[in-house]
PDB file of C-alpha atoms and ligand atoms in Angstrom:
ATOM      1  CA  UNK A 256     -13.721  18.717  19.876  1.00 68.00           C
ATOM      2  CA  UNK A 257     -13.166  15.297  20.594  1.00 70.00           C
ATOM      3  CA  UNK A 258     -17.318  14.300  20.455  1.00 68.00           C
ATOM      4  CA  UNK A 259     -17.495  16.299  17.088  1.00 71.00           C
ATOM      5  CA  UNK A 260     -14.691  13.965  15.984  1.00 70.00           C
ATOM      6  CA  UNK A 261     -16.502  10.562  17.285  1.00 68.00           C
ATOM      7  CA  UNK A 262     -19.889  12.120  15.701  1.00 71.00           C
ATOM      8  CA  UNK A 263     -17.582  12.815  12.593  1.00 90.00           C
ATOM      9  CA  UNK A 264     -16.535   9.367  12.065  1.00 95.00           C
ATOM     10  CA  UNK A 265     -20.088   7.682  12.995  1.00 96.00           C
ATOM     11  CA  UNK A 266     -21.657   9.914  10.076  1.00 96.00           C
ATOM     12  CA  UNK A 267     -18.769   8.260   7.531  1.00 97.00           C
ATOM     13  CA  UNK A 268     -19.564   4.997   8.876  1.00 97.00           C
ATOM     14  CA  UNK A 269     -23.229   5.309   8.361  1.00 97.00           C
ATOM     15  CA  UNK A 270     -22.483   6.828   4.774  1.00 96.00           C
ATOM     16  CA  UNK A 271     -19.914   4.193   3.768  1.00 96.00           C
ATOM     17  CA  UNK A 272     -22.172   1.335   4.869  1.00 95.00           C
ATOM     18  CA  UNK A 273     -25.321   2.746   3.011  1.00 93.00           C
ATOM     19  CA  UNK A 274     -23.248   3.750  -0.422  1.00 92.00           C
ATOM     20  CA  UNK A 275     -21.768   0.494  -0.482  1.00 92.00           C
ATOM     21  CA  UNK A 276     -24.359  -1.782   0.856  1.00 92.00           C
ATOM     22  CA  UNK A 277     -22.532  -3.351   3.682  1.00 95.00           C
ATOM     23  CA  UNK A 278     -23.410  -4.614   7.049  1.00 94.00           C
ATOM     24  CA  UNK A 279     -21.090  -3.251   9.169  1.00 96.00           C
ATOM     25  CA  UNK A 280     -17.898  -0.605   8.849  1.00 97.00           C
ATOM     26  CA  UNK A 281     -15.670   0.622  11.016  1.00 98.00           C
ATOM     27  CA  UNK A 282     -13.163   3.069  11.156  1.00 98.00           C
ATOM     28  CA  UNK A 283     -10.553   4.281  13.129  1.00 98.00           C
ATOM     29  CA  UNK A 284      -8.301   7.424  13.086  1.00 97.00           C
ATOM     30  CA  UNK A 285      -5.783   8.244  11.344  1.00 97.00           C
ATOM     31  CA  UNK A 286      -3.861   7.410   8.366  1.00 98.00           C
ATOM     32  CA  UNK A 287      -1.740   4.647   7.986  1.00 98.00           C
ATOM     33  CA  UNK A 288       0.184   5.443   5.370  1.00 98.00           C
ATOM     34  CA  UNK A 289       1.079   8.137   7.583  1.00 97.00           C
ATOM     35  CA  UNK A 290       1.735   6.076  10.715  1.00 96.00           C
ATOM     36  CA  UNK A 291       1.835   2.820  11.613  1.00 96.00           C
ATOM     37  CA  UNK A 292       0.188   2.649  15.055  1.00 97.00           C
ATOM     38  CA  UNK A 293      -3.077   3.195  12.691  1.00 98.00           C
ATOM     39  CA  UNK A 294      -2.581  -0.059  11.006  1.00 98.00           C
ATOM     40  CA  UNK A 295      -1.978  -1.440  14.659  1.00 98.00           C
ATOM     41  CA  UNK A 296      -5.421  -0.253  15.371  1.00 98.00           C
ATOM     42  CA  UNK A 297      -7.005  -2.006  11.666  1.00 98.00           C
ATOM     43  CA  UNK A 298      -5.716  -4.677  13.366  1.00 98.00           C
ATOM     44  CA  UNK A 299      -7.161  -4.819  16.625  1.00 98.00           C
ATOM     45  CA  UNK A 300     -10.391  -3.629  14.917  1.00 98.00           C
ATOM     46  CA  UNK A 301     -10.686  -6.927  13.014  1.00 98.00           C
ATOM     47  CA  UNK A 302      -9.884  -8.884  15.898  1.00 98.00           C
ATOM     48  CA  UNK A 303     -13.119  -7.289  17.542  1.00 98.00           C
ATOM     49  CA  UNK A 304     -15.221  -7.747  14.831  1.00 98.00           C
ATOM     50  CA  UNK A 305     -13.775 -11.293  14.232  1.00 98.00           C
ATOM     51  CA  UNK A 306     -14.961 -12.182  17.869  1.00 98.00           C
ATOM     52  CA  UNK A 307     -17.868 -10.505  17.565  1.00 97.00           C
ATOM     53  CA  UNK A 308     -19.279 -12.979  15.069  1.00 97.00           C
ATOM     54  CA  UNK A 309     -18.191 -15.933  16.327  1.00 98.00           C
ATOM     55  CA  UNK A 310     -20.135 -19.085  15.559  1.00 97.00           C
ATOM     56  CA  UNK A 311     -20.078 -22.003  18.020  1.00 97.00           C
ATOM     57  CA  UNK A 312     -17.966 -23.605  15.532  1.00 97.00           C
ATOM     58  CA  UNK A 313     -15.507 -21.256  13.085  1.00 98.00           C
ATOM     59  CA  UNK A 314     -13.573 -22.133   9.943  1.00 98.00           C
ATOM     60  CA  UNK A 315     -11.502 -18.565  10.031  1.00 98.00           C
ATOM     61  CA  UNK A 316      -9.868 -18.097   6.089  1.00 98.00           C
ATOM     62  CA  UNK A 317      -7.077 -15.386   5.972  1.00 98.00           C
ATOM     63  CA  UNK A 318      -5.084 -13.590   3.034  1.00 96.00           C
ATOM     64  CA  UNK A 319      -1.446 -12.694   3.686  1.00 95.00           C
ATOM     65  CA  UNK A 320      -0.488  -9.163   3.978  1.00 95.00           C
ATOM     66  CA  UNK A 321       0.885  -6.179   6.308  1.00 97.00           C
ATOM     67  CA  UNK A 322      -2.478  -5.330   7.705  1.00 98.00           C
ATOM     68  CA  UNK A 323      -3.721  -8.779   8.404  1.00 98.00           C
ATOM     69  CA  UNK A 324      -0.846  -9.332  10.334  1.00 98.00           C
ATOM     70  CA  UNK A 325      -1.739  -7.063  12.477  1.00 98.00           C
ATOM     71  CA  UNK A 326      -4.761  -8.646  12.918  1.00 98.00           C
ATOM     72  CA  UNK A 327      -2.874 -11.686  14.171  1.00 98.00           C
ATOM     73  CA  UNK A 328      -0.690  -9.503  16.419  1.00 98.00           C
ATOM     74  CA  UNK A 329      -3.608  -8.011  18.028  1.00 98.00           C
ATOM     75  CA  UNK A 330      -5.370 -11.182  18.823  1.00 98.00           C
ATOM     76  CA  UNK A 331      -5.186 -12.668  23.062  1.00 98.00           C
ATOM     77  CA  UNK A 332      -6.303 -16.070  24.361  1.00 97.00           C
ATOM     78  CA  UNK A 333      -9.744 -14.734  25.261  1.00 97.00           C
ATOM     79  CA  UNK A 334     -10.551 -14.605  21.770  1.00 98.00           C
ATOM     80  CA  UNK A 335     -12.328 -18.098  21.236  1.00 96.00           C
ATOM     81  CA  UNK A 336     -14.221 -17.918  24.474  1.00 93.00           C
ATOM     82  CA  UNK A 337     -14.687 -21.243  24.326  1.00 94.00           C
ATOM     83  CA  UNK A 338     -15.932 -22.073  20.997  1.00 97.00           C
ATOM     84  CA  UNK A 339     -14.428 -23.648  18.684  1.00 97.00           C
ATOM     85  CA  UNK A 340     -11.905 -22.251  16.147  1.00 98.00           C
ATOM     86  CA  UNK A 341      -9.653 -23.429  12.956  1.00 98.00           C
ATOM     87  CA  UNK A 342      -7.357 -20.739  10.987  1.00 98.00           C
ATOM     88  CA  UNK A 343      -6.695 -21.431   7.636  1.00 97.00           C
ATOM     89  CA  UNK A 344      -4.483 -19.441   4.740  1.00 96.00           C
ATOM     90  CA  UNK A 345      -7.364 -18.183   2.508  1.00 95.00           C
ATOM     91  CA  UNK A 346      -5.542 -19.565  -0.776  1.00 90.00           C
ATOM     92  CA  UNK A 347      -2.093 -20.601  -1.889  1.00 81.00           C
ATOM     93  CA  UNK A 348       1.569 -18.231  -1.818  1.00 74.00           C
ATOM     94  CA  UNK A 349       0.897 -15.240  -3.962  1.00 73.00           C
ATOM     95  CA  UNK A 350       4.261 -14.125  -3.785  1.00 75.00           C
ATOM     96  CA  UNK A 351       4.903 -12.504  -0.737  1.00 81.00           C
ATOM     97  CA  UNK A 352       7.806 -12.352   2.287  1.00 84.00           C
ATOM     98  CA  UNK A 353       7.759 -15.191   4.853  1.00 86.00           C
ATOM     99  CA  UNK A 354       6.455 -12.881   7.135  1.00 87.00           C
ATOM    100  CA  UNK A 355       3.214 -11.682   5.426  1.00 91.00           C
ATOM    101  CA  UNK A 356       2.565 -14.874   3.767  1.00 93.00           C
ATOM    102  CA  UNK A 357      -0.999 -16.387   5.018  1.00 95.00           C
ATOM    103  CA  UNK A 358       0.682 -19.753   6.876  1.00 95.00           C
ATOM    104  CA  UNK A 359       2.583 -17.424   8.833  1.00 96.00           C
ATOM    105  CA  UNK A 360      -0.308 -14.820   9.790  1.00 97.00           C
ATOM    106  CA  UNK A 361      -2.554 -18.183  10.521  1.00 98.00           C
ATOM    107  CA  UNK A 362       0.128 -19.827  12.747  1.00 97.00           C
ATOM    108  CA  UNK A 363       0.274 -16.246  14.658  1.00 98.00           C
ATOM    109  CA  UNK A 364      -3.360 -16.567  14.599  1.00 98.00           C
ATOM    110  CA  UNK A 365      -3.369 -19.459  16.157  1.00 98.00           C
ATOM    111  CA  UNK A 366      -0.480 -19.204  18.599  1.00 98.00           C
ATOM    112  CA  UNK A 367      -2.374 -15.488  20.034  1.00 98.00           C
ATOM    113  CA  UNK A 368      -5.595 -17.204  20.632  1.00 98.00           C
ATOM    114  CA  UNK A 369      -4.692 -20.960  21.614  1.00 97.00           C
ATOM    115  CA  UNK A 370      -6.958 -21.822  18.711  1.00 96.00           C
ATOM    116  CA  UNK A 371      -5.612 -24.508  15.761  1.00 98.00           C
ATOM    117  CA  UNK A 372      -4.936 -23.749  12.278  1.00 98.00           C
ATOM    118  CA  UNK A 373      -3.657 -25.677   9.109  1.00 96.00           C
ATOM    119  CA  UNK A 374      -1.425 -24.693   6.399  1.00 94.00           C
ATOM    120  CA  UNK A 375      -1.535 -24.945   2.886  1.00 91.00           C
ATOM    121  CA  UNK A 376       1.681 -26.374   0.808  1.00 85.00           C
ATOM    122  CA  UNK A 377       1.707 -24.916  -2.587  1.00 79.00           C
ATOM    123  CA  UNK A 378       3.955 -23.250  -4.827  1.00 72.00           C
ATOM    124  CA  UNK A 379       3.119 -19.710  -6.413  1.00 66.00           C
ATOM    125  CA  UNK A 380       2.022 -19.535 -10.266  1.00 68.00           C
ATOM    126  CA  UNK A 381       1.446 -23.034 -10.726  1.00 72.00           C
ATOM    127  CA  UNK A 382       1.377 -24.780 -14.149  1.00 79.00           C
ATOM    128  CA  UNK A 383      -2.284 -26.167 -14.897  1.00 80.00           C
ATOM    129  CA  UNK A 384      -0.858 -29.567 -14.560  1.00 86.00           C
ATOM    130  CA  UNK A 385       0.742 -29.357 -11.546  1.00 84.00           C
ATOM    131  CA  UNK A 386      -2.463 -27.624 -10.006  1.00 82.00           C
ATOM    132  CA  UNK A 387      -4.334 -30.817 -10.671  1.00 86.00           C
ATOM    133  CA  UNK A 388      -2.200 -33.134  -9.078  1.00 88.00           C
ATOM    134  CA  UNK A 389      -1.944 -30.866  -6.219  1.00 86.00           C
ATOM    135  CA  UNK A 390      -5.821 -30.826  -6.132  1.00 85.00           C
ATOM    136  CA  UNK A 391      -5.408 -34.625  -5.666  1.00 89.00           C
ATOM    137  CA  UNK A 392      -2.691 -34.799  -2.848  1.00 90.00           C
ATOM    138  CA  UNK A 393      -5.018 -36.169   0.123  1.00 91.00           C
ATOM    139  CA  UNK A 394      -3.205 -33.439   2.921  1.00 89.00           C
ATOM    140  CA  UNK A 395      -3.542 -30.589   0.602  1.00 91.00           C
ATOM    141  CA  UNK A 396      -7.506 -31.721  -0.437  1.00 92.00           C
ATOM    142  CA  UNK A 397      -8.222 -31.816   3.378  1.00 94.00           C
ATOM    143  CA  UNK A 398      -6.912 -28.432   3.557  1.00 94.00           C
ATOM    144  CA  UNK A 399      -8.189 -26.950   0.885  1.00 94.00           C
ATOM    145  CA  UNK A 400     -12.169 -28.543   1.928  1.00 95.00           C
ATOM    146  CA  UNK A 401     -11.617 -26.491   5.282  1.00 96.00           C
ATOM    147  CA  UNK A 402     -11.109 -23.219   3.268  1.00 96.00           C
ATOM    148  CA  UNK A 403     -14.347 -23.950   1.041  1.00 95.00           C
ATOM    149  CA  UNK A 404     -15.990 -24.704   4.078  1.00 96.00           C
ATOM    150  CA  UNK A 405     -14.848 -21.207   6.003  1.00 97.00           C
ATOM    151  CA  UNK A 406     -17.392 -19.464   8.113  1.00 98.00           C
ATOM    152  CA  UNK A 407     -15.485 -16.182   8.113  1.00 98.00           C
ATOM    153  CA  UNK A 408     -13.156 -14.892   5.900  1.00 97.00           C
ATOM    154  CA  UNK A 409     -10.601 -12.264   6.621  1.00 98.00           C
ATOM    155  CA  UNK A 410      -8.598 -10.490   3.518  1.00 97.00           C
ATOM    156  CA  UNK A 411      -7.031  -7.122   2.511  1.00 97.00           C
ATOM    157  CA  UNK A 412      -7.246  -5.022  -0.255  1.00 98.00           C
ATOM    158  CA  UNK A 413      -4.163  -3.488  -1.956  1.00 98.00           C
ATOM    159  CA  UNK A 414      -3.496  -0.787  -4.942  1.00 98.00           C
ATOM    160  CA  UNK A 415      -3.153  -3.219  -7.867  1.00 98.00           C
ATOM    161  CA  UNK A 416       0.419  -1.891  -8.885  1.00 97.00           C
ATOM    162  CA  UNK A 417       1.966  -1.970  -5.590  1.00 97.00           C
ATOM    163  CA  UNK A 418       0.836  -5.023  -4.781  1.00 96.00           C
ATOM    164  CA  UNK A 419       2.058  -6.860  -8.207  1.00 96.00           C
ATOM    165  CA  UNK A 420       5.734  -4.966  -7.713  1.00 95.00           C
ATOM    166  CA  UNK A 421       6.021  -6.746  -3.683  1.00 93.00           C
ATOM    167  CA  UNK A 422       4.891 -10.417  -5.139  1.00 90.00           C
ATOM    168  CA  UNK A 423       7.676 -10.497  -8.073  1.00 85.00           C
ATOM    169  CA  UNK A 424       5.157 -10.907 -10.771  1.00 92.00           C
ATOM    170  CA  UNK A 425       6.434 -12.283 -13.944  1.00 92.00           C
ATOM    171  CA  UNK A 426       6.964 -10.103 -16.848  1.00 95.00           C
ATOM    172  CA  UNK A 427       3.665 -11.046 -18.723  1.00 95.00           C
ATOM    173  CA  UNK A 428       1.052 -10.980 -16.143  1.00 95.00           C
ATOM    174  CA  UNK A 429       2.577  -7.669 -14.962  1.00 97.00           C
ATOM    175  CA  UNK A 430       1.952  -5.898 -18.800  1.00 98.00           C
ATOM    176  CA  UNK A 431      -1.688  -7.555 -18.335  1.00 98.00           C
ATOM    177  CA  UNK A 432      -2.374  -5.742 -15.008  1.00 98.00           C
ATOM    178  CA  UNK A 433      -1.122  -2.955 -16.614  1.00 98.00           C
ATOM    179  CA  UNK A 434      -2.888  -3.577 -19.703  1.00 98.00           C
ATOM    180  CA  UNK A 435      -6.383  -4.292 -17.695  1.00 98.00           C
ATOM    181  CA  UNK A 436      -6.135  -0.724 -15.480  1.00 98.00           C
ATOM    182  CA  UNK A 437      -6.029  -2.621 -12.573  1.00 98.00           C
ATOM    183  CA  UNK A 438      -6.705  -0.438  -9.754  1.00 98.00           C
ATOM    184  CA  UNK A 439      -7.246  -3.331  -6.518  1.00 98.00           C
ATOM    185  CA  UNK A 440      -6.310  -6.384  -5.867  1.00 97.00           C
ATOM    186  CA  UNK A 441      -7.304  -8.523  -3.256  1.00 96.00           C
ATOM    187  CA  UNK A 442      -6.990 -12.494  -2.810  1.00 91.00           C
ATOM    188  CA  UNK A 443      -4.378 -12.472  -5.977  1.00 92.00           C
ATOM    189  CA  UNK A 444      -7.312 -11.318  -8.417  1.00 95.00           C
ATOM    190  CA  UNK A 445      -7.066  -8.186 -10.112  1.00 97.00           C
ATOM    191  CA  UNK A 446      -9.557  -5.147 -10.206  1.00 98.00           C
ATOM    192  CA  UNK A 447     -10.311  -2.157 -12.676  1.00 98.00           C
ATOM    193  CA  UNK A 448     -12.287   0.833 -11.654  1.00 97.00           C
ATOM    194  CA  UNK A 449     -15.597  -1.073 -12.256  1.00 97.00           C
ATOM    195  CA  UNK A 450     -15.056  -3.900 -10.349  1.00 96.00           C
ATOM    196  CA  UNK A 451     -14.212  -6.098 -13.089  1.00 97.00           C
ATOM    197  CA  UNK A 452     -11.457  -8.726 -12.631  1.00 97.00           C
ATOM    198  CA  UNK A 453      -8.582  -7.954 -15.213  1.00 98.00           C
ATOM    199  CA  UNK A 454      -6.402 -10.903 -13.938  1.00 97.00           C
ATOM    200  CA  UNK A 455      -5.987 -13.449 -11.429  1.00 93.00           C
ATOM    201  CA  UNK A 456      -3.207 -15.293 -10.037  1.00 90.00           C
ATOM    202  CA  UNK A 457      -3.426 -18.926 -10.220  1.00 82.00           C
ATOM    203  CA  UNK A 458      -3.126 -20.450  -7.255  1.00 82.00           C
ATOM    204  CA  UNK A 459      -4.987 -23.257  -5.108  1.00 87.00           C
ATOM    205  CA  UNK A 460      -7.407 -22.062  -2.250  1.00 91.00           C
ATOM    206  CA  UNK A 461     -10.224 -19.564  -1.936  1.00 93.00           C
ATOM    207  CA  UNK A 462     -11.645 -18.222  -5.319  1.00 92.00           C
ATOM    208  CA  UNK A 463     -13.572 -14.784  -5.077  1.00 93.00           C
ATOM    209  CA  UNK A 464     -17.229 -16.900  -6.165  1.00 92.00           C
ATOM    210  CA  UNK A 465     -16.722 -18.741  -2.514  1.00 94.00           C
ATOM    211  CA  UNK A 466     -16.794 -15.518  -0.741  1.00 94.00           C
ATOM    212  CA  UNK A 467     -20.928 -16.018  -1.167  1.00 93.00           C
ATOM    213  CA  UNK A 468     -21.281 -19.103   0.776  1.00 94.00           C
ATOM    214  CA  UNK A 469     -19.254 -17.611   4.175  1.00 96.00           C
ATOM    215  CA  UNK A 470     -21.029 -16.668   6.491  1.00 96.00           C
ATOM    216  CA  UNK A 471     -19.028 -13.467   7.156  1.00 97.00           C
ATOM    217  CA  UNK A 472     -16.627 -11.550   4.744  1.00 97.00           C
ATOM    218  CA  UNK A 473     -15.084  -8.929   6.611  1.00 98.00           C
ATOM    219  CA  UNK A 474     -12.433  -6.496   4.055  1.00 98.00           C
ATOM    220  CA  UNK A 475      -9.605  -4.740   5.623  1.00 98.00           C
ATOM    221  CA  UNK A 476      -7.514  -1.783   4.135  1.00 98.00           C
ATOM    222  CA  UNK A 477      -6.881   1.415   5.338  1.00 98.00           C
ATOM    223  CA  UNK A 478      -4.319   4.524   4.243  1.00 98.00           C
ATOM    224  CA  UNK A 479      -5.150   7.680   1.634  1.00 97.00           C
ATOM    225  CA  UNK A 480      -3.183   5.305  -0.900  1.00 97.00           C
ATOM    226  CA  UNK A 481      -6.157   2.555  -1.445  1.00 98.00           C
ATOM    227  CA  UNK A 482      -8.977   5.067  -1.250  1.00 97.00           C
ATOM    228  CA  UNK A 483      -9.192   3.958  -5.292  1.00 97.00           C
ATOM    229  CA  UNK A 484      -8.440   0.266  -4.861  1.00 98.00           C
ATOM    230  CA  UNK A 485     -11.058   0.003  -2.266  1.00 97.00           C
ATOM    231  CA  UNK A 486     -13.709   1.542  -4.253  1.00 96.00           C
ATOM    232  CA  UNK A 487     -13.119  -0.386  -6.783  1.00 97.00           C
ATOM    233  CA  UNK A 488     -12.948  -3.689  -5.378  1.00 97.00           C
ATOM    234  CA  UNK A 489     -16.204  -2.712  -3.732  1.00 95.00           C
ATOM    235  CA  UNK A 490     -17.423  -2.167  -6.668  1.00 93.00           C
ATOM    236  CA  UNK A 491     -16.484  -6.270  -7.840  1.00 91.00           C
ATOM    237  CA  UNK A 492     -16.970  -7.774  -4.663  1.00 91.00           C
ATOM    238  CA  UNK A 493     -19.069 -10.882  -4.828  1.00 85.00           C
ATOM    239  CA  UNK A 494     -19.960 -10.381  -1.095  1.00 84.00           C
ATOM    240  CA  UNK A 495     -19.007  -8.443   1.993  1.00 86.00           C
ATOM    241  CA  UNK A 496     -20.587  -7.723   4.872  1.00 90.00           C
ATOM    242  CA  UNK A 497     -18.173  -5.837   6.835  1.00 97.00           C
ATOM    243  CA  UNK A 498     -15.396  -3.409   6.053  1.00 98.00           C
ATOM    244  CA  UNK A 499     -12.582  -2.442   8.176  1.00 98.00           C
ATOM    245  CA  UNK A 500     -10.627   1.293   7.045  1.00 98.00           C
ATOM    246  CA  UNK A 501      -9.030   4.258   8.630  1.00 98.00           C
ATOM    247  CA  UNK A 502     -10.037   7.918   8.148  1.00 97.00           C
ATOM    248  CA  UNK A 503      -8.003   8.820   5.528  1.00 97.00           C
ATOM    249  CA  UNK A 504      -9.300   6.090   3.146  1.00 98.00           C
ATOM    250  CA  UNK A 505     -13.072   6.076   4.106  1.00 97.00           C
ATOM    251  CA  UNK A 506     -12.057  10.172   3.491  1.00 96.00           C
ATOM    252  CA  UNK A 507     -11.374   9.254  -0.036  1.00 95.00           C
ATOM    253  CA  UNK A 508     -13.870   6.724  -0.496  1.00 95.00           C
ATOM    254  CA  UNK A 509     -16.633   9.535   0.737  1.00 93.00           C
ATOM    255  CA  UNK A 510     -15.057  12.411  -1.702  1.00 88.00           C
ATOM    256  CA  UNK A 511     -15.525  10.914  -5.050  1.00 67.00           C
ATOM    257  CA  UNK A 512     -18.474   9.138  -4.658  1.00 55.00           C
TER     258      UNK A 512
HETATM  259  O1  G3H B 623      -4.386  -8.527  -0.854  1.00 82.70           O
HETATM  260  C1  G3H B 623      -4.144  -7.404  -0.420  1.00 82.70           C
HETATM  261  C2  G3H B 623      -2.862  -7.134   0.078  1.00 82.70           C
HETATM  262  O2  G3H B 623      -2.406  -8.281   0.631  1.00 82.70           O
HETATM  263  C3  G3H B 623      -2.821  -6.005   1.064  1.00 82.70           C
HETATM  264  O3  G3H B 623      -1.591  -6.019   1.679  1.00 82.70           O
HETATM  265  O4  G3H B 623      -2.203  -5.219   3.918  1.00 82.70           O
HETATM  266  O5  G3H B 623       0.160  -5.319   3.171  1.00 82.70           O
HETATM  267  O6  G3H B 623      -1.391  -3.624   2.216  1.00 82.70           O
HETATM  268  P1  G3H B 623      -1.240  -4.981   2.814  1.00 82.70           P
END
């Protein structure tokens, strides 16, 4: 029972990674809508894979979120091994608690492993003005090169309603997520069925065209819920070479394809 299970899963894998074109997926057991030990296991899954493709020197970008946070809890000081690594929040507040906000998942980060990080000051839903003079405060620019610069990048996926109902989205870009069919989102940008971005948040950091020049994108999301979103935003994805899921999703991701 318990080989045909393991067999099971290494078939989806093999499937997923061919349909979608990816370099590397894993999946674990479970569902985690269903439970949340299964998002405990995302987690440790992308701290594996993180320290798996370690460079000798690592510029580590991360989103906010529930299941990247896990990530962070599930990483120990052997995860550098020696070389050298820098956490940084993927882009700017989106919107989210304290506690799933990217600082605080890179300070975890950070604290787990030993390693450093840097954070990034900036308000969510910035005026254009304001964004430029940001753009020219010296701390935030040094910041904000380190992100361009990341080696790895580490971000979730969410269903595109959910997600803009938990960051307090204002009135107007809600109706346009609406509006667009938004079906994923993922680094604040917005995702129909196709792949095609309906809106995006405006905030400082990562934009989705830098995903190209990391050197590893690895996507995490996992739960029957974002079967859809994660389809979709495979479908838009500039780049990614590894993708992190549970059972349930990679189950939906499988049946409609
Ligand atoms: O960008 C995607 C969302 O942050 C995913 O959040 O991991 O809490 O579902 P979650």
């Amino acid at each position: 029972e318990l080989m045909g299970m393991i067999k099971g899963i290494h078939t989806m894998e093999e499937r997923l990674k061919e349909q979608f074109g990816l370099d590397e997926v894993t999946i674990v057991h479970g569902d985690s809508d269903q439970s949340s030990w299964v998002k405990k296991e995302l987690g440790k899954a992308c701290a594996n894979s993180i320290k798996q493709r370690l460079l000798a020197k690592n510029i580590i970008a991360v989103t906010g979120g529930t299941t990247t946070l896990e990530a962070a809890e599930a990483m120990t000081k052997d995860f550098a091994d020696g070389k050298e690594v820098v956490f940084v929040p993927a882009r700017g507040g989106l919107g989210e608690d304290l506690l799933n906000q990217a600082n605080s998942i890179v300070a975890k980060m950070a604290a787990n492993t030993g390693g450093k990080h840097r954070l990034l000051y900036a308000p969510d839903q910035i005026s254009r003005e304001t964004h430029e003079s940001i753009l020219k405060e010296p701390t935030i620019n040094e910041v904000l090169q380190l992100i361009k610069s990341s080696t790895l990048v580490l971000h979730g996926v969410g269903e595109a309603i959910a997600m803009a109902q938990r960051r307090n989205t204002p009135e107007e870009e809600f109706q346009k997520i609406k509006d667009g069919k938004a079906t994923a989102e993922a680094f604040g940008y917005y995702f129909n069925e196709a792949g095609q971005i309906v809106h995006r948040v405006s905030t400082i950091g990562l934009q989705l065209d830098d995903l190209v020049s990391a050197h590893d994108v690895i996507a995490v999301a996992g739960g029957a819920s974002k079967g859809k979103a994660i389809r979709s935003y495979l479908r838009g994805a500039p780049k990614m070479t590894v993708l992190i899921t549970d059972e349930a999703a990679a189950e939906q991701l499988l049946s409609e394809s």
